[in-house]
XYZ file of C-alpha atoms in Angstrom:
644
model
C -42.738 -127.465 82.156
C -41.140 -124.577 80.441
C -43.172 -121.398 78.293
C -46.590 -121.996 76.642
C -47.801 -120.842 73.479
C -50.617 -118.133 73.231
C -53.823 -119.574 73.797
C -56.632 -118.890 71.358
C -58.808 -117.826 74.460
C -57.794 -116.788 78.117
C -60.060 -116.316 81.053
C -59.895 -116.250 84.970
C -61.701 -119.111 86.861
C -61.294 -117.536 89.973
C -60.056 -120.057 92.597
C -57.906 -123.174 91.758
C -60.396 -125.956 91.020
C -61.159 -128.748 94.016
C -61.500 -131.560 91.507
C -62.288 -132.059 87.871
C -64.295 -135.161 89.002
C -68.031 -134.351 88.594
C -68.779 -137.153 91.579
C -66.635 -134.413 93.696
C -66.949 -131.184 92.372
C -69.365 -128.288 93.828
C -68.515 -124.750 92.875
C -68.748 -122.832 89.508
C -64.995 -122.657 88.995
C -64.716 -126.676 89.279
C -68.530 -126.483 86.958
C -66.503 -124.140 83.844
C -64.256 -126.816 83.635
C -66.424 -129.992 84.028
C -68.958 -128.564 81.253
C -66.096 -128.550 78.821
C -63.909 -131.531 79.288
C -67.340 -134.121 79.932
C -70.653 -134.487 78.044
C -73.772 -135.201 80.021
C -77.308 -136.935 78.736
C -78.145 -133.024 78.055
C -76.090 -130.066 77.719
C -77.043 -126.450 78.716
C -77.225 -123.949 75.950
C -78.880 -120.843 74.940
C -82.005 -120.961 74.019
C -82.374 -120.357 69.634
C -85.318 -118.219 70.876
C -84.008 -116.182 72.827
C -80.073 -116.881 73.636
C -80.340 -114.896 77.253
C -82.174 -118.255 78.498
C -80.456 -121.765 78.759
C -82.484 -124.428 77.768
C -81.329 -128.347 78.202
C -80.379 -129.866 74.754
C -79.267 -132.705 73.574
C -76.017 -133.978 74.245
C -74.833 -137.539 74.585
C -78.640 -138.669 74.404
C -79.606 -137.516 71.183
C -83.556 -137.580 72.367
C -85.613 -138.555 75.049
C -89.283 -140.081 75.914
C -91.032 -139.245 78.863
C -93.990 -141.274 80.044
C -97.523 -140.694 79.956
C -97.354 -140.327 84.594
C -94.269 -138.142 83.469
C -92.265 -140.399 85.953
C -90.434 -142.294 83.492
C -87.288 -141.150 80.934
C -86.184 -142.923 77.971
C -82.778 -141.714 76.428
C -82.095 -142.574 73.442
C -78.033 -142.238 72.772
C -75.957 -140.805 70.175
C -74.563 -143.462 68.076
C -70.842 -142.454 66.960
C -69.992 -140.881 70.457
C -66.582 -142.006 71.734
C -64.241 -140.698 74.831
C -61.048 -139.768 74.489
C -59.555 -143.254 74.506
C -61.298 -144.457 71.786
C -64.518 -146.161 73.725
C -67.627 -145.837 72.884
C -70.170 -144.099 74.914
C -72.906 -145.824 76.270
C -76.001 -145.883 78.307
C -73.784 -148.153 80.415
C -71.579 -145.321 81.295
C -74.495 -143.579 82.970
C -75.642 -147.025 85.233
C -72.438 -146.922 86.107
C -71.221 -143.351 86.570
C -74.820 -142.891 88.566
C -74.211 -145.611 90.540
C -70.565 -144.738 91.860
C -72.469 -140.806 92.394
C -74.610 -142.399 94.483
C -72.888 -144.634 95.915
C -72.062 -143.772 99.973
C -68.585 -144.283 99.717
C -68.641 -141.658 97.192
C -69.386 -139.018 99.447
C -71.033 -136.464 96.672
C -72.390 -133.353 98.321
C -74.450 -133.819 95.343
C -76.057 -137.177 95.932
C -79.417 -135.906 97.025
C -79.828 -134.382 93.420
C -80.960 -137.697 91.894
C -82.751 -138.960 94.875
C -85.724 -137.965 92.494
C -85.204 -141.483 91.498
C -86.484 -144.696 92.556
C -84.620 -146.126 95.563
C -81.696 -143.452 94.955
C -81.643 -142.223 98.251
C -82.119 -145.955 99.979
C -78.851 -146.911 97.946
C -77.074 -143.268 99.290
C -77.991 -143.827 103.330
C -77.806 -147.425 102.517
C -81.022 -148.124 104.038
C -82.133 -151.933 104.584
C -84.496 -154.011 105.330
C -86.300 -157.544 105.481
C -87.093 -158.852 102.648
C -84.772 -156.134 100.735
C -82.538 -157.599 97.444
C -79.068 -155.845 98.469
C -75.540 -156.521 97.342
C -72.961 -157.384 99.772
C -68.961 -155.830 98.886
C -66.895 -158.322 100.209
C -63.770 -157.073 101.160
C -61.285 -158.279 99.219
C -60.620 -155.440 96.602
C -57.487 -155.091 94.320
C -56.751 -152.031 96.528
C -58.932 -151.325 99.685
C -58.848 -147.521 99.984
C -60.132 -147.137 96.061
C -64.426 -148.325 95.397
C -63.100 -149.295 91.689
C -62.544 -151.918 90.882
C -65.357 -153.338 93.774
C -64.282 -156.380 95.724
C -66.311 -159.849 95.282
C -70.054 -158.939 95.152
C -72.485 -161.423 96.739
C -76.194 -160.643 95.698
C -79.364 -162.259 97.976
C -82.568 -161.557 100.090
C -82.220 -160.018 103.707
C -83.813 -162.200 106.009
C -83.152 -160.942 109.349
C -81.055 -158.008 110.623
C -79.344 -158.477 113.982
C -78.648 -154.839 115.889
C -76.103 -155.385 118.691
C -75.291 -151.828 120.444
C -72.315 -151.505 122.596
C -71.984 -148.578 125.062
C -67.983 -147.185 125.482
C -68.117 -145.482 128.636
C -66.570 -141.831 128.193
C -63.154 -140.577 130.615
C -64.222 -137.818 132.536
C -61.949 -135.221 132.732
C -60.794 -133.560 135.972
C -63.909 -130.839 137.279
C -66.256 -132.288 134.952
C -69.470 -132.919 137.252
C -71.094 -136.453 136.785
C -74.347 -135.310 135.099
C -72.493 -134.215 132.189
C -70.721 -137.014 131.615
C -71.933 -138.889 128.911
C -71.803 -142.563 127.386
C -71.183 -142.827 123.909
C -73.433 -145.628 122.104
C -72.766 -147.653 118.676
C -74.955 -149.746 117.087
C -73.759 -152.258 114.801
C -75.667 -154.349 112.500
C -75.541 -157.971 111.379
C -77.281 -159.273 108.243
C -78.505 -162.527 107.699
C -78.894 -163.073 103.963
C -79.615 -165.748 101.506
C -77.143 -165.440 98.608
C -78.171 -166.117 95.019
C -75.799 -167.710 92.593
C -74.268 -165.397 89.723
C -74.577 -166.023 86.497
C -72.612 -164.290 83.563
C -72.353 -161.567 86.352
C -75.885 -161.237 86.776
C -77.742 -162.926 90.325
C -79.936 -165.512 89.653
C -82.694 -164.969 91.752
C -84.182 -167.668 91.078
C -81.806 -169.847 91.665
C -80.537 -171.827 95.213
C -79.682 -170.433 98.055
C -76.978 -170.253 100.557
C -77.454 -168.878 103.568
C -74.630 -166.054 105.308
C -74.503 -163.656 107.619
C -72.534 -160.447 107.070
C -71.237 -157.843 109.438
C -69.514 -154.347 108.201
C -65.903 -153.961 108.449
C -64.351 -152.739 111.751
C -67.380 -154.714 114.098
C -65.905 -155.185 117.424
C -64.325 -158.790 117.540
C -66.137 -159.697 120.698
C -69.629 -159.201 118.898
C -68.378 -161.075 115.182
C -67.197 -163.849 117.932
C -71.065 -164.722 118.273
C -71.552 -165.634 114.979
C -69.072 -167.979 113.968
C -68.411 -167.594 110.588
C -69.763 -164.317 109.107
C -68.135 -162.792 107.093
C -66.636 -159.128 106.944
C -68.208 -156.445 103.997
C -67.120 -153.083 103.017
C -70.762 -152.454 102.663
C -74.141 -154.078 102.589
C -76.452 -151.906 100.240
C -80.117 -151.838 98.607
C -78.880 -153.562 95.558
C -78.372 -151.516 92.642
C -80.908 -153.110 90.316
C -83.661 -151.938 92.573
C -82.535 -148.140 91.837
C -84.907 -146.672 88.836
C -81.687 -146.168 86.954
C -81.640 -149.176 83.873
C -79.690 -149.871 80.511
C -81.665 -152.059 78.324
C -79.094 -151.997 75.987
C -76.129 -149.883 75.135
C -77.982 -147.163 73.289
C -81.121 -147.507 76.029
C -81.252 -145.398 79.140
C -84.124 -145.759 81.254
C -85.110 -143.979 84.347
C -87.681 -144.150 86.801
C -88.099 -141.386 89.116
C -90.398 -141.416 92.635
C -92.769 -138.679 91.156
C -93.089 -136.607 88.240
C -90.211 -134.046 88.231
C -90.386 -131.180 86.267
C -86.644 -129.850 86.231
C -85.049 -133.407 85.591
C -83.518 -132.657 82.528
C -82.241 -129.761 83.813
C -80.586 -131.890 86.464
C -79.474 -134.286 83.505
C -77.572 -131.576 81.799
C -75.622 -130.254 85.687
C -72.202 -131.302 85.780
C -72.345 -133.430 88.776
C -74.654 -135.937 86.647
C -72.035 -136.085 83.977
C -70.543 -139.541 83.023
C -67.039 -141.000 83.469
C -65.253 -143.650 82.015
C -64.994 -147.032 83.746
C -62.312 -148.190 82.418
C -59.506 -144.775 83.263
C -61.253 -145.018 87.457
C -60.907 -149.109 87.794
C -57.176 -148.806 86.395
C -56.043 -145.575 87.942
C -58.338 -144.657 90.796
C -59.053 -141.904 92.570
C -57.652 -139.046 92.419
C -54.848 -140.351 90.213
C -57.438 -140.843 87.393
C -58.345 -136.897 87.528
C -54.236 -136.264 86.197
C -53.846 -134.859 82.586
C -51.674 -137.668 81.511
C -54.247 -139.976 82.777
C -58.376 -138.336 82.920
C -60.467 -139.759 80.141
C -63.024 -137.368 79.122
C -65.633 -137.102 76.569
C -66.636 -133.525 76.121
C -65.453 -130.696 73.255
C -62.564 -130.187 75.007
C -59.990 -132.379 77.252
C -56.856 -131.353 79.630
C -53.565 -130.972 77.987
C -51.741 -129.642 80.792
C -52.177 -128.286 84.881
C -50.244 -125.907 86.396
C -51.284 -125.871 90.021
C -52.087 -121.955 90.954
C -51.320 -121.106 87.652
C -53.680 -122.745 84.422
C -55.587 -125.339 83.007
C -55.184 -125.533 79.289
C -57.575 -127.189 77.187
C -57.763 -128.338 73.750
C -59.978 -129.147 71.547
C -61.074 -132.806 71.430
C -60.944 -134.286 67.256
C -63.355 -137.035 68.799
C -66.190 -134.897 70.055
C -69.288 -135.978 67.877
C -69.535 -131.817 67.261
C -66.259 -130.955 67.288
C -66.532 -129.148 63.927
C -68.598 -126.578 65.780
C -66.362 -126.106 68.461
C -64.150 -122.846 67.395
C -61.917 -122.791 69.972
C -58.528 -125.272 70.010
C -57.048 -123.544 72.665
C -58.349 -122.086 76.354
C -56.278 -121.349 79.142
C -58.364 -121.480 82.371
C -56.579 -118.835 85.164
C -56.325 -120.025 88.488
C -56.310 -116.088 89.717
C -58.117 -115.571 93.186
C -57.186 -111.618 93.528
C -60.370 -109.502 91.665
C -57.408 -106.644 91.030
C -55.262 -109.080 89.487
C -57.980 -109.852 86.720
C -58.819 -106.559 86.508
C -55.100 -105.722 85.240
C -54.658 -108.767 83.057
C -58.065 -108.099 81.389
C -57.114 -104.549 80.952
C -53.444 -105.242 79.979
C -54.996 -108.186 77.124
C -54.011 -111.397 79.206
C -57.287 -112.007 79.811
C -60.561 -112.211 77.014
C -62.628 -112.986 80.032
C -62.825 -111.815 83.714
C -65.293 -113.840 86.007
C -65.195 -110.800 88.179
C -63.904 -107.617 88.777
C -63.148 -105.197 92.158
C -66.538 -104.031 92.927
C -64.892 -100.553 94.116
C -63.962 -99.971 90.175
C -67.087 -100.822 88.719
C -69.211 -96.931 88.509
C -65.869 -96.177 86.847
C -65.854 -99.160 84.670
C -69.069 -98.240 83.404
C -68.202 -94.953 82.480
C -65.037 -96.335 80.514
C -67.665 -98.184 78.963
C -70.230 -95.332 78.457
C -67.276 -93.032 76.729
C -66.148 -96.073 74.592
C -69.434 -96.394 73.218
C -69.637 -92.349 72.071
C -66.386 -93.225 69.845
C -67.084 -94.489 66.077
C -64.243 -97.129 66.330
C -66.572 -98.620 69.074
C -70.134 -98.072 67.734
C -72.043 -100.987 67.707
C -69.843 -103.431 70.032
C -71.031 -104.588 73.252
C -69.474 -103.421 76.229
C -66.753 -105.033 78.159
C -68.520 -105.134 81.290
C -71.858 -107.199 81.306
C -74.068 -107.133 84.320
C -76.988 -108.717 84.444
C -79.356 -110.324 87.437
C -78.615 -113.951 88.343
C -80.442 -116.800 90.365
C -78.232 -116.728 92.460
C -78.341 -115.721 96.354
C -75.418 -114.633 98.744
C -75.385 -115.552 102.605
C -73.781 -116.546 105.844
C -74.323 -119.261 107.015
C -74.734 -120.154 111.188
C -73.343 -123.574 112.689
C -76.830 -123.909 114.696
C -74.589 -126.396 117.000
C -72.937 -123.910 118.434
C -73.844 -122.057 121.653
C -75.159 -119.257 121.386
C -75.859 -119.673 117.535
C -78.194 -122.530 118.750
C -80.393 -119.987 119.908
C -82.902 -118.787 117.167
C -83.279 -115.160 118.706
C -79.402 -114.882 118.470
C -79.832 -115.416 114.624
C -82.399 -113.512 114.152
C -80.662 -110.545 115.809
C -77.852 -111.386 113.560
C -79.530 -111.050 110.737
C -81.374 -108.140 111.733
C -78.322 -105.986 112.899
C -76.841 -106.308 109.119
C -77.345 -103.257 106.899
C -77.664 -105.014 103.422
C -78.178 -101.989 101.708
C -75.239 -100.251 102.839
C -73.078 -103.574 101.377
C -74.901 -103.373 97.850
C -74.564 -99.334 97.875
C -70.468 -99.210 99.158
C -69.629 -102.617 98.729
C -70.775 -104.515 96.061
C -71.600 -101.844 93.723
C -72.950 -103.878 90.718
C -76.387 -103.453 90.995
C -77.153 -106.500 93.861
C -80.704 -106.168 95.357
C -80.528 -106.652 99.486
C -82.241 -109.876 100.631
C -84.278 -110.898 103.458
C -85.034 -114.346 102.019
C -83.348 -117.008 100.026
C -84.905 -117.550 97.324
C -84.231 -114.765 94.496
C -86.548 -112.826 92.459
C -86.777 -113.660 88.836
C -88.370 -117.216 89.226
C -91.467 -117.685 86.877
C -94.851 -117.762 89.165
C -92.887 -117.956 92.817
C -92.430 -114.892 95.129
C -91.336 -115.819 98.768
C -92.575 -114.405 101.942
C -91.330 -111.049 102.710
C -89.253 -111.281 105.996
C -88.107 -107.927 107.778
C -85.161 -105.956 107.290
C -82.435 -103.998 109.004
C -83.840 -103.391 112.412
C -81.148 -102.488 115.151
C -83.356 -102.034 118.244
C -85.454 -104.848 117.137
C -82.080 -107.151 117.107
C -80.363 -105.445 120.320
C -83.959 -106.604 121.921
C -84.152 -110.221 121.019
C -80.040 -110.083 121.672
C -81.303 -109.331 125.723
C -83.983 -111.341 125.179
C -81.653 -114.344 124.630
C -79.949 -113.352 127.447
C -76.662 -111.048 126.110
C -78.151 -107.709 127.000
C -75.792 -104.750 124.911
C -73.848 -108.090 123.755
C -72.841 -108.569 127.653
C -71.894 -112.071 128.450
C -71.586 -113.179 124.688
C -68.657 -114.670 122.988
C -66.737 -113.145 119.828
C -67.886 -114.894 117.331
C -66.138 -115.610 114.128
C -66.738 -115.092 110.449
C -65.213 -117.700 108.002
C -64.549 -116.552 104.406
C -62.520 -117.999 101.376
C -59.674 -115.585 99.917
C -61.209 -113.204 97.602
C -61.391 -109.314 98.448
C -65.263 -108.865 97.435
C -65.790 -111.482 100.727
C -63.268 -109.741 102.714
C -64.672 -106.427 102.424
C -68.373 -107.486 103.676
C -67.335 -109.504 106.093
C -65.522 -106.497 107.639
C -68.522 -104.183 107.074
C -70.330 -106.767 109.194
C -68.102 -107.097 111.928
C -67.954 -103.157 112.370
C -71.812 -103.333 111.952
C -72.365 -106.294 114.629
C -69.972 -104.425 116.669
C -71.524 -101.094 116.684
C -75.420 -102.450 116.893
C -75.084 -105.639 118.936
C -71.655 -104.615 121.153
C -70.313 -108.188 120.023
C -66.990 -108.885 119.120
C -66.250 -110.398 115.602
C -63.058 -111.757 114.154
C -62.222 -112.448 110.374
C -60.980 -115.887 109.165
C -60.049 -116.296 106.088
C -58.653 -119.357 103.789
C -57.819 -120.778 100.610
C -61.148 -123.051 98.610
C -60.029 -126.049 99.006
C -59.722 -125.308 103.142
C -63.191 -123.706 102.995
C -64.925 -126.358 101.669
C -63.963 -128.932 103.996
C -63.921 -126.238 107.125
C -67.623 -125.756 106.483
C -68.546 -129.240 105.781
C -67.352 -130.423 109.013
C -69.133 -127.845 110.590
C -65.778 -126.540 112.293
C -67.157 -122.634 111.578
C -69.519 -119.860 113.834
C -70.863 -117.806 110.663
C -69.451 -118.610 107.195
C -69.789 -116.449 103.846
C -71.769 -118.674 101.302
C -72.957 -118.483 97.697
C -75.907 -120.375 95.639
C -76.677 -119.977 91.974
C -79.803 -122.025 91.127
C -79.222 -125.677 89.388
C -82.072 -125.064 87.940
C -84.974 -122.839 87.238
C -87.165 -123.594 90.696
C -87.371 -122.244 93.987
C -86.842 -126.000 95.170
C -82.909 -125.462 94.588
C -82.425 -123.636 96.883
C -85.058 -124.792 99.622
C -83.907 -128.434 99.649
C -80.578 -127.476 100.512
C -81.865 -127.224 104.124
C -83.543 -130.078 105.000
C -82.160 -132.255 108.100
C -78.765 -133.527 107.634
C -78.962 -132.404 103.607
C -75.302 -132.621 102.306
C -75.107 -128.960 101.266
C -77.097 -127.747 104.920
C -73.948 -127.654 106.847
C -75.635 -125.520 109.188
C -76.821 -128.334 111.772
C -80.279 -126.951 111.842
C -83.069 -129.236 111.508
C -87.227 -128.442 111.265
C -89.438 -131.432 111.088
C -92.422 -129.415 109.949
C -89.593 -127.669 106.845
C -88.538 -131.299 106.269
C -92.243 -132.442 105.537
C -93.042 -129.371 103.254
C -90.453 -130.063 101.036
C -90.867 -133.339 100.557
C -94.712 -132.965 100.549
C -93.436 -130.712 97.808
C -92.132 -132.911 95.637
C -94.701 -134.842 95.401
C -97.410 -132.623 95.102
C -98.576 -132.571 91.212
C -100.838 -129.672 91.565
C -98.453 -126.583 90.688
C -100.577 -124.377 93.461
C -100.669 -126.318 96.046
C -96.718 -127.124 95.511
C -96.323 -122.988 95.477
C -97.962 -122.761 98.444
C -95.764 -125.755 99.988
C -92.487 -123.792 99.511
C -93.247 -120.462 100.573
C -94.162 -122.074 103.671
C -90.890 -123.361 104.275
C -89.350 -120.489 103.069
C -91.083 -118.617 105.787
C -89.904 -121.230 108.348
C -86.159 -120.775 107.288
C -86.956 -117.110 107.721
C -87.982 -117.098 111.311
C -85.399 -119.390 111.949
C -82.804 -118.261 110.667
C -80.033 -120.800 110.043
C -78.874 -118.145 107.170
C -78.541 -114.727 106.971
C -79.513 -113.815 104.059
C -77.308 -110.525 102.680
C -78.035 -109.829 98.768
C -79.541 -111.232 95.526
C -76.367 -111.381 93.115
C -76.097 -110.281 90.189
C -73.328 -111.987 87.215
C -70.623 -109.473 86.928
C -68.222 -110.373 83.750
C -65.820 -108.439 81.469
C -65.363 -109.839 78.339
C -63.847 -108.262 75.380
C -66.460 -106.873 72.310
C -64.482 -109.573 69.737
C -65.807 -112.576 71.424
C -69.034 -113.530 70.249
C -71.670 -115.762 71.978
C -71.253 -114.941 75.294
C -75.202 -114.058 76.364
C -75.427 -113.144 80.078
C -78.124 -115.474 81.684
C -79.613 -115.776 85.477
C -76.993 -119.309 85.766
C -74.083 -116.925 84.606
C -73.329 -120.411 82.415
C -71.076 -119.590 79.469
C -70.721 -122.896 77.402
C -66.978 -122.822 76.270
C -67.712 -124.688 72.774
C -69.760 -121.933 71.349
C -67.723 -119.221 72.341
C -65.670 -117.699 69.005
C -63.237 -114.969 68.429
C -63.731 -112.212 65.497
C -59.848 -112.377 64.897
C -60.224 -109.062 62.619
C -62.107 -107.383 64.981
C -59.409 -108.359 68.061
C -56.741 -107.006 65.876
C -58.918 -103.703 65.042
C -59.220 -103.216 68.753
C -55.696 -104.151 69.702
C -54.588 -101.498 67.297
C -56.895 -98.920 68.272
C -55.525 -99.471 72.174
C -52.042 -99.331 71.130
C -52.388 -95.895 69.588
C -54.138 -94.611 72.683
């Protein structure tokens, strides 16, 4: 690809980004990228009155409406808006970006964020039943591994639903005594469904009927053998104009949501809710569409070029409705997992921003800092290193699946046999508060249940209780971590501190992102490091992660009675009572312990004095188009380093 030229702004991202498809995407270095390149109905910026806060604002909806029962939102869109390949954007792009977010095929960890609306999470688990409309994916698309473009769609009424279960008996393998071996069962379903004529590819439900059974792809032959001529479907779904998600017209975006919701906007401004274009998935698929030469994007900024484990480069986009405000042309995003090898880039002038620094360095950091500040070339600039508390929590998680981590008192002796303060004194280093809960401080009118603290003898009791008395009898166990030193050096200050309180042996395992991700979403983990910065402003972001078989749980652990609060939660109008709600689950996922809570974060960032707008905020979100460079004052500074 040969030499670049200079950027007009460098940063590190931290690991090399999983996807730059919101439908996919999960962690802040994917979310940098995905804020800049795509527009969403809102767009999170700093607050005008008071720029340390980020407030929702408009973006591709230029206004909203919200009904009277504060269950229904009317967007209203910006006329003008066009993506990069000339289209124009439309409230269409959000039925249809929505719908392939929700759709199950999609897969997106994130799914559950817009269950909020009506019949969004029916569509997601594809739940259905008599009497349901649904729409039937025949399966005869262009190219069967991609959803886009869809195969023939057949639209009618469920009338019956036929459940046929076959039982596979299991080998049993030499030793293995009868009682344990187990039959595996598999219930397939078969739907009988009156089909409605199209018209102008719309279902006329009013119109005659034909009668069909369907059966899901990959049905045993024996059991499709019963019923003649049904036919084979990739899927059989609630059908999507049942889903409170509706585009009146182009400009029109209405949505109906279960109950009233306070931090949907905020949720309409998070990446993962950001539209794509129809047109670049149907023709390329996925992933190909995600490729420079191919992605169609709509935000201030699109792809030029990707280096894998090297950069993204950005440039400004002439066809973003703002794009005279954007003051930027040119960002190179770092793909730089090594904290010492931003460190020396920032402080050798490769980088203008560091997502993160060695936490060893930072006392001596700050008093770089502090001395900077008592020289006159320097009075008045902001420091290089910003920190600042965050809403964000970090924690292991526990594959509850697992013997012994199935065993509550086992996790709670876990938990109890880590020394959080030592990590946030020797460790850390940045100012991080040791937790006991999940939920951080900082949340307006929510404080969780306290839960207790570093307690060896308490932990080396409920260990015996459990039955590993002085750790005799129990298994290493192993601690999964992706490659960054900050998660290397507390994993090993909890091995030596399980080891030396608990007598348990503890091995390290560590891999690259993209290996993590997966690794801990198939559950194929003991204890895992894990990080969550709020998606918005509410102590339900981070609650709801946990409820039974929740996309971002990955721990295995269910609670019936935590299930019901949460929801009860949602729909509970009275603020109090809704309080009161959480902190009672909160307290369950304390005594349970499916996490181990270790410390409330804190946004660590080094960015240089010259670049202005950069307002540390409890999201740590730094919106790209409004960051600016004082070009005199970068060349001051240069200057002044060069003579030192």
């Amino acid at each position: 690809m040969g030499s670049l030229p200079p950027a007009d702004f460098t940063f590190s991202n931290g690991t090399e980004p999983q996807s730059v498809d919101p439908a996919k995407a999960t962690g802040a270095p994917e979310g940098r990228i995905l804020d800049a390149i795509f527009e969403g109905l809102y767009r999170k910026l700093p607050d005008p009155d008071d720029p340390y806060k980020m407030k929702p604002m408009p973006g591709m909806a230029i206004s909203h409406d919200v009904s009277e029962d504060k269950r229904i939102y009317t967007f209203h869109m910006r006329p003008g808006a066009k993506w990069t390949n000339g289209e124009p954007v439309t409230a269409y792009d959000w039925t249809f970006s929505w719908m392939r977010f929700l759709h199950p095929e999609s897969a997106s960890q994130y799914a559950y964020q817009l269950w909020y609306i009506k019949n969004a999470k029916r569509y997601t688990t594809g739940d259905v039943k008599v009497g349901d409309r649904v729409e039937v994916e025949l399966t005869d698309r262009p190219n069967p591994a991609q959803l886009f473009p869809h195969g023939t769609i057949v639209s009618g009424v469920v009338t019956m639903i036929d459940e046929k279960t076959v039982i596979t008996e299991t080998k049993k393998e030499d030793g293995e005594q009868a009682a344990e071996k187990k039959d595996e069962e598999k219930t397939y379903k078969f739907y009988h469904v009156d089909c409605v004529p199209d018209v102008a590819g719309e279902p006329d439900w009013n119109g005659g009927v034909t009668k069909q059974i369907f059966y899901i792809k990959n049905t045993p032959d024996e059991l499709v053998a019963e019923y003649g001529n049904a036919k084979s479907a990739h899927h059989v779904l609630l059908h999507f104009s049942e889903v409170g998600i509706k585009a009146p017209d182009e400009m029109t975006l209405v949505v109906e949501l279960d109950y009233p919701t306070p931090y949907f906007l905020d949720l309409a401004a998070f990446y993962p809710m950001h539209a794509v274009n129809r047109t670049c998935i149907e023709t390329y698929g996925y992933p190909d569409w995600t490729k420079p030469e191919n992605i169609v994007t709509s935000g201030p900024y699109k792809i030029q070029t990707r280096r894998i484990r090297d950069r993204i480069r950005l440039v400004k986009n002439p066809d973003y409705y703002n794009t005279d405000e954007v003051k930027l042309d040119v960002i190179d995003v770092m793909a730089i997992q090594s904290d010492t090898t931003q460190l020396n880039m920032f402080m050798s002038g490769q980088l203008d921003w560091a997502t993160t620094v060695p936490s060893t360095v930072i006392p001596e950091l700050e008093e770089i800092d502090n001395k900077k500040q008592e020289e006159p070339r320097y009075k008045g600039l902001r420091k290089d290193l910003l920190l600042k508390p965050m809403l964000a929590t970090y924690f292991y998680r526990v594959n509850t699946k697992r013997p012994p981590l199935d065993n509550p008192k086992v996790r709670q002796a876990l938990d109890l046999a880590i020394n959080k303060q030592e990590i946030v004194d020797h460790v850390t280093r940045a100012g991080q508060v040791p937790a006991n809960s999940l939920v951080p401080p900082g949340l307006p009118d929510y404080t969780g249940p306290e839960a207790p603290g570093y307690d060896p003898e308490r932990a080396r009791q409920l260990l015996a209780e459990a039955g590993f008395p002085d750790g005799k009898g129990m298994r290493k166990i192993q601690i999964l971590y992706n490659t960054l030193e900050s998660h290397r050096a507390i994993a090993e200050v909890i091995q030596q501190q399980w080891k030396s309180n608990l007598h348990i042996d503890v091995e390290l395992r560590n891999v690259e992102w993209g290996v993590y991700l997966s690794t801990v979403h198939e559950m194929d983990y003991d204890v895992a490091r894990a990080g969550w910065i709020g998606d918005y402003p509410d102590p339900n972001t981070f609650l709801d992660m946990f409820v039974t078989d929740g996309e971002n749980n990955e721990t295995g652990w269910s609670d019936k009675q935590y299930d019901d609060l949460i929801l009860a939660a949602i729909k509970e109008p009275d603020v109090d009572k809704r309080r009161q709600m959480l902190y009672d689950a909160e307290k369950i996922l304390n005594e349970e312990r499916p996490i181990l809570p270790i410390y409330y974060n804190v946004s660590l960032n080094m960015v240089r004095p010259y670049v202005k707008n950069f307002y540390p905020n409890l999201q740590d979100l730094h919106p790209l188009q409004i960051l600016e460079i004082d070009k005199e004052l970068r060349e001051n500074i240069r200057e002044w380093e060069d003579l030192k």
